[in-house]
Amino acid sequence: MNLLPNLPCMCSSVRRASRALTQLYEQALRPTGLRATQFTILQVLSRAGEVLQGQLGEMLAMDSTTLTRTLEIMIKREWVAERRGEDRRQRWLRLSKAGKSKLHRTLPAWEKVQSQLQRELGETTWKHLFRVADQLTVLATTDHK
Amino acid sequence: MNLLPNLPCMCSSVRRASRALTQLYEQALRPTGLRATQFTILQVLSRAGEVLQGQLGEMLAMDSTTLTRTLEIMIKREWVAERRGEDRRQRWLRLSKAGKSKLHRTLPAWEKVQSQLQRELGETTWKHLFRVADQLTVLATTDHK
DNA sequence: TCCAGATAGATGTATATACATCTATTGCAC
DNA sequence: GTGCAATAGATGTATATACATCTATCTGGA
């Protein structure tokens, strides 16, 4: 019996979907030992190349100081490599060899859960969802601050 | 300069939107001292009346044991009242008088941020977003487990 | 040159979140 | 009635997350 109440608050509703989705994806990724956030960072770095911590934060709509803690774990596990910039306050981040390998070994499990969900949602809703999620991110990050 | 990269992962994309949205709403709610999750729980309890902790978890797609910690804070602040069930393992939860009052004093700030976002997204996208978020929640919670 | 303000991250702290495991209780089979 | 499986939450632990504040560094003007 699934009595999902409609939540009147958009934030609550999206957060609930985010929790549910995170549980689904993390279950699929569990054998690889990657958490959702960690997988996301690997995938973004793999596409973006070397970026500053602050840039990575903007790309993920995540506070740069939050990344300090997450990256600490990922650097310790040697998935991510760092170097100080000429401006020595800055920190440049990139995927290490081990990180690239970790990502590639993780992709099959990710593709499986991702494509199953896509099938269940249908192509139209799927694409729409990407668009509206990104729109939401843009609006919410433009609005405040 | 806003270079929001498209994320290929639905989970990453929704989580990013969720973070952005949470920051927007929490900024609006900051003067009230309520976090997003706490506001959600007040609003749900206000509509659902007395519920078991496990039921609340299902309604929010949130692990019941996660609620133990969040509720501890809210009970300490006396926004939520608890009582043991006839089945003494169970815990019934409801809004206290103070909780109702807290919620009502918070609604104006919530309505402000919520309706501004609604304006910016447009009525059609807004409604669609609610539907697809709920659909996502249903699919993701049905799928696994 | 030197200093005042700005900036990039690091650190302290509070909350959110899930899972594995534990405890207390319940319900059932016998 | 006893004992065992199931269930509801509580607790231990790891990670995610943000904001306030701090530190190191940089930059521009006097």
Tab-separated table of C-alpha atoms (C1' of nucleotides) in Angstrom:
chain	number	residue	atom	x	y	z
A	1	MET	CA	0.000	0.000	0.000
A	2	ASN	CA	1.600	3.160	-1.207
A	3	LEU	CA	-0.086	6.264	0.109
A	4	LEU	CA	2.263	8.899	-1.248
A	5	PRO	CA	0.673	12.170	-0.188
A	6	ASN	CA	0.901	15.097	-2.561
A	7	LEU	CA	3.167	17.626	-0.966
A	8	PRO	CA	2.146	21.245	-1.585
A	9	CYS	CA	5.739	22.453	-1.338
A	10	MET	CA	7.881	22.204	-4.463
A	11	CYS	CA	11.028	21.994	-2.397
A	12	SER	CA	9.660	19.117	-0.321
A	13	SER	CA	8.448	17.351	-3.437
A	14	VAL	CA	11.759	17.602	-5.274
A	15	ARG	CA	13.717	16.670	-2.169
A	16	ARG	CA	11.567	13.573	-1.735
A	17	ALA	CA	12.139	12.569	-5.348
A	18	SER	CA	15.827	13.211	-4.872
A	19	ARG	CA	15.959	10.932	-1.826
A	20	ALA	CA	14.079	8.177	-3.628
A	21	LEU	CA	16.238	8.460	-6.708
A	22	THR	CA	19.419	8.527	-4.648
A	23	GLN	CA	18.399	5.332	-2.879
A	24	LEU	CA	17.688	3.662	-6.211
A	25	TYR	CA	20.973	4.690	-7.806
A	26	GLU	CA	23.071	4.047	-4.716
A	27	GLN	CA	21.664	0.565	-4.456
A	28	ALA	CA	22.784	-0.039	-8.008
A	29	LEU	CA	26.212	1.471	-7.348
A	30	ARG	CA	26.734	-0.225	-3.985
A	31	PRO	CA	28.918	-3.041	-5.340
A	32	THR	CA	31.284	-0.418	-6.729
A	33	GLY	CA	31.633	1.407	-3.425
A	34	LEU	CA	30.743	4.773	-4.938
A	35	ARG	CA	28.213	7.122	-3.408
A	36	ALA	CA	25.989	9.201	-5.671
A	37	THR	CA	27.916	12.412	-5.084
A	38	GLN	CA	31.231	10.716	-5.684
A	39	PHE	CA	30.025	9.206	-8.938
A	40	THR	CA	28.769	12.605	-10.051
A	41	ILE	CA	32.133	14.215	-9.365
A	42	LEU	CA	34.002	11.526	-11.271
A	43	GLN	CA	31.688	11.944	-14.232
A	44	VAL	CA	31.918	15.728	-14.231
A	45	LEU	CA	35.701	15.757	-13.938
A	46	SER	CA	35.936	13.212	-16.709
A	47	ARG	CA	34.126	15.640	-19.003
A	48	ALA	CA	35.456	18.948	-17.743
A	49	GLY	CA	39.129	18.102	-17.344
A	50	GLU	CA	40.998	20.168	-14.791
A	51	VAL	CA	38.853	22.650	-12.854
A	52	LEU	CA	39.083	24.792	-9.772
A	53	GLN	CA	37.258	23.683	-6.652
A	54	GLY	CA	35.068	26.766	-6.866
A	55	GLN	CA	34.175	26.034	-10.492
A	56	LEU	CA	33.275	22.469	-9.601
A	57	GLY	CA	31.029	23.825	-6.878
A	58	GLU	CA	29.236	26.083	-9.350
A	59	MET	CA	28.807	23.273	-11.838
A	60	LEU	CA	27.150	21.142	-9.162
A	61	ALA	CA	25.285	23.940	-7.363
A	62	MET	CA	27.243	22.837	-4.329
A	63	ASP	CA	28.989	25.031	-1.796
A	64	SER	CA	32.701	25.032	-2.438
A	65	THR	CA	33.426	24.294	1.216
A	66	THR	CA	31.228	21.207	1.044
A	67	LEU	CA	33.549	19.941	-1.643
A	68	THR	CA	36.502	20.251	0.708
A	69	ARG	CA	35.155	17.299	2.713
A	70	THR	CA	33.967	15.167	-0.186
A	71	LEU	CA	37.201	15.696	-2.105
A	72	GLU	CA	39.240	14.798	0.950
A	73	ILE	CA	37.765	11.310	0.773
A	74	MET	CA	38.197	11.034	-2.975
A	75	ILE	CA	41.778	12.287	-2.910
A	76	LYS	CA	42.641	9.875	-0.114
A	77	ARG	CA	41.273	7.054	-2.288
A	78	GLU	CA	43.309	8.492	-5.139
A	79	TRP	CA	40.406	8.900	-7.526
A	80	VAL	CA	41.063	12.626	-7.762
A	81	ALA	CA	44.389	14.455	-8.096
A	82	GLU	CA	44.986	18.006	-6.924
A	83	ARG	CA	47.553	20.724	-7.468
A	84	ARG	CA	47.885	24.269	-6.201
A	85	GLY	CA	47.483	27.026	-8.748
A	86	GLU	CA	49.882	29.864	-9.518
A	87	ASP	CA	47.441	31.747	-7.352
A	88	ARG	CA	48.228	29.608	-4.362
A	89	ARG	CA	44.805	29.980	-2.826
A	90	GLN	CA	43.360	28.019	-5.698
A	91	ARG	CA	43.148	24.272	-5.986
A	92	TRP	CA	42.986	22.564	-9.376
A	93	LEU	CA	41.295	19.181	-9.512
A	94	ARG	CA	41.345	16.420	-12.086
A	95	LEU	CA	40.628	12.730	-12.427
A	96	SER	CA	43.579	10.507	-11.683
A	97	LYS	CA	44.275	7.362	-13.699
A	98	ALA	CA	42.697	5.344	-10.899
A	99	GLY	CA	39.695	7.658	-10.952
A	100	LYS	CA	39.198	7.213	-14.696
A	101	SER	CA	39.419	3.475	-14.243
A	102	LYS	CA	37.006	3.551	-11.294
A	103	LEU	CA	34.534	5.550	-13.344
A	104	HIS	CA	34.716	3.191	-16.311
A	105	ARG	CA	34.250	0.154	-14.128
A	106	THR	CA	31.202	1.841	-12.605
A	107	LEU	CA	29.484	2.856	-15.830
A	108	PRO	CA	27.765	-0.479	-16.550
A	109	ALA	CA	25.890	-0.507	-13.249
A	110	TRP	CA	24.966	3.147	-13.738
A	111	GLU	CA	23.773	2.579	-17.296
A	112	LYS	CA	21.616	-0.296	-16.153
A	113	VAL	CA	19.688	1.611	-13.516
A	114	GLN	CA	19.578	4.730	-15.639
A	115	SER	CA	18.158	3.018	-18.716
A	116	GLN	CA	15.637	1.037	-16.712
A	117	LEU	CA	14.319	4.240	-15.229
A	118	GLN	CA	14.271	5.846	-18.639
A	119	ARG	CA	12.175	2.972	-19.992
A	120	GLU	CA	9.765	3.251	-17.082
A	121	LEU	CA	9.354	7.005	-17.425
A	122	GLY	CA	9.167	7.063	-21.193
A	123	GLU	CA	11.322	9.030	-23.587
A	124	THR	CA	9.248	12.204	-23.530
A	125	THR	CA	9.011	12.521	-19.759
A	126	TRP	CA	12.667	11.605	-19.480
A	127	LYS	CA	13.848	14.437	-21.690
A	128	HIS	CA	11.400	16.842	-20.170
A	129	LEU	CA	12.633	15.960	-16.715
A	130	PHE	CA	16.230	16.762	-17.613
A	131	ARG	CA	15.190	20.096	-19.029
A	132	VAL	CA	13.035	21.113	-16.117
A	133	ALA	CA	15.585	19.970	-13.533
A	134	ASP	CA	18.238	22.122	-15.175
A	135	GLN	CA	15.838	25.022	-15.461
A	136	LEU	CA	15.080	24.702	-11.765
A	137	THR	CA	18.774	24.735	-10.966
A	138	VAL	CA	19.356	27.852	-13.041
A	139	LEU	CA	16.397	29.679	-11.544
A	140	ALA	CA	17.188	28.734	-7.983
A	141	THR	CA	20.867	29.662	-8.243
A	142	THR	CA	20.173	32.903	-10.104
A	143	ASP	CA	17.471	34.001	-7.745
A	144	HIS	CA	19.110	34.138	-4.406
A	145	LYS	CA	22.612	35.535	-3.727
B	1	MET	CA	28.925	33.638	-15.968
B	2	ASN	CA	26.816	30.587	-15.470
B	3	LEU	CA	28.240	27.525	-17.184
B	4	LEU	CA	25.850	24.900	-15.867
B	5	PRO	CA	26.980	21.694	-17.586
B	6	ASN	CA	24.317	19.233	-18.632
B	7	LEU	CA	24.716	16.192	-16.452
B	8	PRO	CA	24.048	12.903	-18.233
B	9	CYS	CA	22.911	11.231	-15.012
B	10	MET	CA	19.308	11.752	-13.956
B	11	CYS	CA	20.191	11.215	-10.328
B	12	SER	CA	22.945	13.829	-10.450
B	13	SER	CA	20.676	16.249	-12.255
B	14	VAL	CA	17.819	15.918	-9.787
B	15	ARG	CA	20.160	16.053	-6.823
B	16	ARG	CA	21.675	19.259	-8.150
B	17	ALA	CA	18.229	20.791	-8.591
B	18	SER	CA	17.347	19.625	-5.097
B	19	ARG	CA	20.422	21.303	-3.624
B	20	ALA	CA	19.729	24.545	-5.471
B	21	LEU	CA	16.087	24.534	-4.468
B	22	THR	CA	16.926	23.734	-0.869
B	23	GLN	CA	19.316	26.668	-0.690
B	24	LEU	CA	16.652	28.957	-2.123
B	25	TYR	CA	13.935	27.823	0.273
B	26	GLU	CA	16.186	27.655	3.310
B	27	GLN	CA	17.348	31.187	2.697
B	28	ALA	CA	13.707	32.243	2.716
B	29	LEU	CA	12.990	30.234	5.858
B	30	ARG	CA	16.159	31.253	7.698
B	31	PRO	CA	14.509	33.979	9.812
B	32	THR	CA	12.080	31.357	11.115
B	33	GLY	CA	14.824	28.943	12.181
B	34	LEU	CA	13.281	26.028	10.284
B	35	ARG	CA	15.285	23.777	7.986
B	36	ALA	CA	13.668	22.426	4.837
B	37	THR	CA	13.169	18.947	6.262
B	38	GLN	CA	11.687	20.301	9.459
B	39	PHE	CA	9.248	22.495	7.573
B	40	THR	CA	8.214	19.519	5.457
B	41	ILE	CA	7.531	17.413	8.519
B	42	LEU	CA	5.439	20.138	10.144
B	43	GLN	CA	3.410	20.537	6.976
B	44	VAL	CA	2.870	16.808	6.531
B	45	LEU	CA	1.866	16.249	10.140
B	46	SER	CA	-0.491	19.193	9.934
B	47	ARG	CA	-2.312	17.448	7.103
B	48	ALA	CA	-1.988	13.829	8.156
B	49	GLY	CA	-2.777	14.121	11.858
B	50	GLU	CA	-1.258	11.419	14.025
B	51	VAL	CA	0.964	8.943	12.212
B	52	LEU	CA	3.491	6.279	13.032
B	53	GLN	CA	7.139	7.062	12.504
B	54	GLY	CA	7.316	4.363	9.854
B	55	GLN	CA	4.336	5.813	8.012
B	56	LEU	CA	5.907	9.250	8.066
B	57	GLY	CA	9.037	7.724	6.599
B	58	GLU	CA	7.065	6.175	3.749
B	59	MET	CA	5.219	9.401	3.069
B	60	LEU	CA	8.520	11.219	2.728
B	61	ALA	CA	10.511	8.413	1.076
B	62	MET	CA	12.799	8.733	4.055
B	63	ASP	CA	14.324	5.948	6.094
B	64	SER	CA	12.467	5.593	9.370
B	65	THR	CA	15.711	5.597	11.312
B	66	THR	CA	16.672	8.900	9.751
B	67	LEU	CA	13.535	10.319	11.281
B	68	THR	CA	14.693	9.247	14.729
B	69	ARG	CA	17.392	11.932	14.635
B	70	THR	CA	15.337	14.667	12.966
B	71	LEU	CA	12.394	14.087	15.286
B	72	GLU	CA	14.663	14.151	18.307
B	73	ILE	CA	15.434	17.785	17.486
B	74	MET	CA	11.817	18.658	16.760
B	75	ILE	CA	10.504	16.976	19.896
B	76	LYS	CA	13.136	18.734	21.998
B	77	ARG	CA	11.917	22.024	20.541
B	78	GLU	CA	8.384	20.855	21.282
B	79	TRP	CA	7.093	21.237	17.747
B	80	VAL	CA	6.187	17.559	17.642
B	81	ALA	CA	4.521	15.419	20.308
B	82	GLU	CA	4.986	11.675	20.626
B	83	ARG	CA	3.277	8.794	22.363
B	84	ARG	CA	3.888	5.064	22.461
B	85	GLY	CA	1.338	2.839	20.770
B	86	GLU	CA	-0.565	-0.071	22.253
B	87	ASP	CA	2.061	-1.990	20.333
B	88	ARG	CA	4.832	-0.513	22.401
B	89	ARG	CA	7.397	-0.717	19.644
B	90	GLN	CA	5.445	1.885	17.724
B	91	ARG	CA	5.701	5.610	18.100
B	92	TRP	CA	2.808	7.900	17.180
B	93	LEU	CA	3.668	11.415	16.150
B	94	ARG	CA	1.604	14.552	15.882
B	95	LEU	CA	1.950	18.294	15.727
B	96	SER	CA	1.939	20.004	19.096
B	97	LYS	CA	0.224	23.339	19.688
B	98	ALA	CA	3.621	25.016	19.454
B	99	GLY	CA	4.288	23.125	16.235
B	100	LYS	CA	1.037	24.300	14.670
B	101	SER	CA	1.847	27.824	15.668
B	102	LYS	CA	5.402	27.544	14.345
B	103	LEU	CA	4.072	26.257	11.036
B	104	HIS	CA	1.539	29.042	10.697
B	105	ARG	CA	4.116	31.696	11.470
B	106	THR	CA	6.354	30.170	8.800
B	107	LEU	CA	3.794	29.950	6.011
B	108	PRO	CA	4.097	33.557	4.770
B	109	ALA	CA	7.827	33.232	4.055
B	110	TRP	CA	7.239	29.875	2.394
B	111	GLU	CA	4.408	31.195	0.267
B	112	LYS	CA	6.536	34.077	-0.874
B	113	VAL	CA	9.421	31.990	-2.188
B	114	GLN	CA	7.091	29.326	-3.509
B	115	SER	CA	4.910	31.714	-5.503
B	116	GLN	CA	7.871	33.601	-6.873
B	117	LEU	CA	9.318	30.376	-8.198
B	118	GLN	CA	5.945	29.413	-9.597
B	119	ARG	CA	5.768	32.719	-11.477
B	120	GLU	CA	9.246	32.221	-12.871
B	121	LEU	CA	8.593	28.670	-14.016
B	122	GLY	CA	5.145	29.293	-15.392
B	123	GLU	CA	1.930	27.527	-14.471
B	124	THR	CA	2.287	24.672	-16.941
B	125	THR	CA	5.847	23.731	-16.037
B	126	TRP	CA	5.006	24.124	-12.372
B	127	LYS	CA	2.180	21.601	-12.458
B	128	HIS	CA	4.119	19.275	-14.673
B	129	LEU	CA	7.046	19.397	-12.285
B	130	PHE	CA	4.902	18.326	-9.362
B	131	ARG	CA	3.521	15.440	-11.363
B	132	VAL	CA	6.835	14.198	-12.622
B	133	ALA	CA	8.520	14.562	-9.229
B	134	ASP	CA	5.833	12.411	-7.650
B	135	GLN	CA	6.013	9.921	-10.484
B	136	LEU	CA	9.758	9.689	-9.977
B	137	THR	CA	9.250	9.062	-6.287
B	138	VAL	CA	6.739	6.310	-6.944
B	139	LEU	CA	8.898	4.626	-9.553
B	140	ALA	CA	12.076	4.836	-7.524
B	141	THR	CA	10.479	3.524	-4.344
B	142	THR	CA	8.577	0.764	-6.140
B	143	ASP	CA	11.551	-0.382	-8.134
B	144	HIS	CA	14.135	-1.275	-5.602
B	145	LYS	CA	13.534	-3.143	-2.326
C	1	DT	C1'	56.187	49.802	-0.832
C	2	DC	C1'	52.517	49.000	2.054
C	3	DC	C1'	48.186	48.397	3.514
C	4	DA	C1'	43.076	47.614	3.079
C	5	DG	C1'	39.747	45.071	0.953
C	6	DA	C1'	38.664	41.032	-1.773
C	7	DT	C1'	38.987	36.172	-2.721
C	8	DA	C1'	39.774	30.813	-2.370
C	9	DG	C1'	39.549	27.375	0.449
C	10	DA	C1'	39.878	25.281	5.278
C	11	DT	C1'	37.730	24.567	9.641
C	12	DG	C1'	33.994	24.504	13.307
C	13	DT	C1'	29.427	23.257	13.911
C	14	DA	C1'	24.717	21.774	13.044
C	15	DT	C1'	21.671	19.080	10.458
C	16	DA	C1'	20.329	15.422	6.903
C	17	DT	C1'	20.666	10.990	5.293
C	18	DA	C1'	21.164	5.885	4.832
C	19	DC	C1'	22.527	1.318	6.094
C	20	DA	C1'	24.041	-2.346	9.385
C	21	DT	C1'	23.161	-3.849	13.537
C	22	DC	C1'	21.044	-4.035	18.017
C	23	DT	C1'	16.993	-4.185	21.351
C	24	DA	C1'	12.440	-4.622	22.710
C	25	DT	C1'	8.252	-6.295	21.521
C	26	DT	C1'	4.855	-8.850	19.116
C	27	DG	C1'	2.650	-12.792	16.779
C	28	DC	C1'	2.570	-17.541	15.442
C	29	DA	C1'	3.328	-22.323	15.155
C	30	DC	C1'	3.485	-26.103	17.843
D	1	DG	C1'	2.686	-21.527	27.176
D	2	DT	C1'	7.493	-21.608	24.675
D	3	DG	C1'	10.358	-20.418	21.336
D	4	DC	C1'	11.361	-18.406	16.982
D	5	DA	C1'	10.642	-15.366	13.163
D	6	DA	C1'	9.089	-10.793	12.146
D	7	DT	C1'	8.650	-5.977	13.118
D	8	DA	C1'	9.388	-0.952	14.949
D	9	DG	C1'	12.520	1.904	16.282
D	10	DA	C1'	17.194	3.122	18.442
D	11	DT	C1'	22.098	3.323	17.944
D	12	DG	C1'	26.781	3.231	15.617
D	13	DT	C1'	29.033	4.883	11.755
D	14	DA	C1'	29.992	7.059	7.347
D	15	DT	C1'	28.943	10.512	4.172
D	16	DA	C1'	26.529	14.884	2.423
D	17	DT	C1'	25.454	19.426	3.020
D	18	DA	C1'	25.500	24.472	4.205
D	19	DC	C1'	26.768	28.559	6.660
D	20	DA	C1'	29.802	31.361	9.746
D	21	DT	C1'	34.187	32.230	10.495
D	22	DC	C1'	39.085	31.869	9.944
D	23	DT	C1'	43.591	31.891	7.293
D	24	DA	C1'	46.458	32.630	3.529
D	25	DT	C1'	47.004	34.993	-0.437
D	26	DC	C1'	46.319	38.296	-3.858
D	27	DT	C1'	45.259	43.069	-5.845
D	28	DG	C1'	44.774	47.838	-6.346
D	29	DG	C1'	45.356	52.317	-4.698
D	30	DA	C1'	47.949	55.760	-1.872
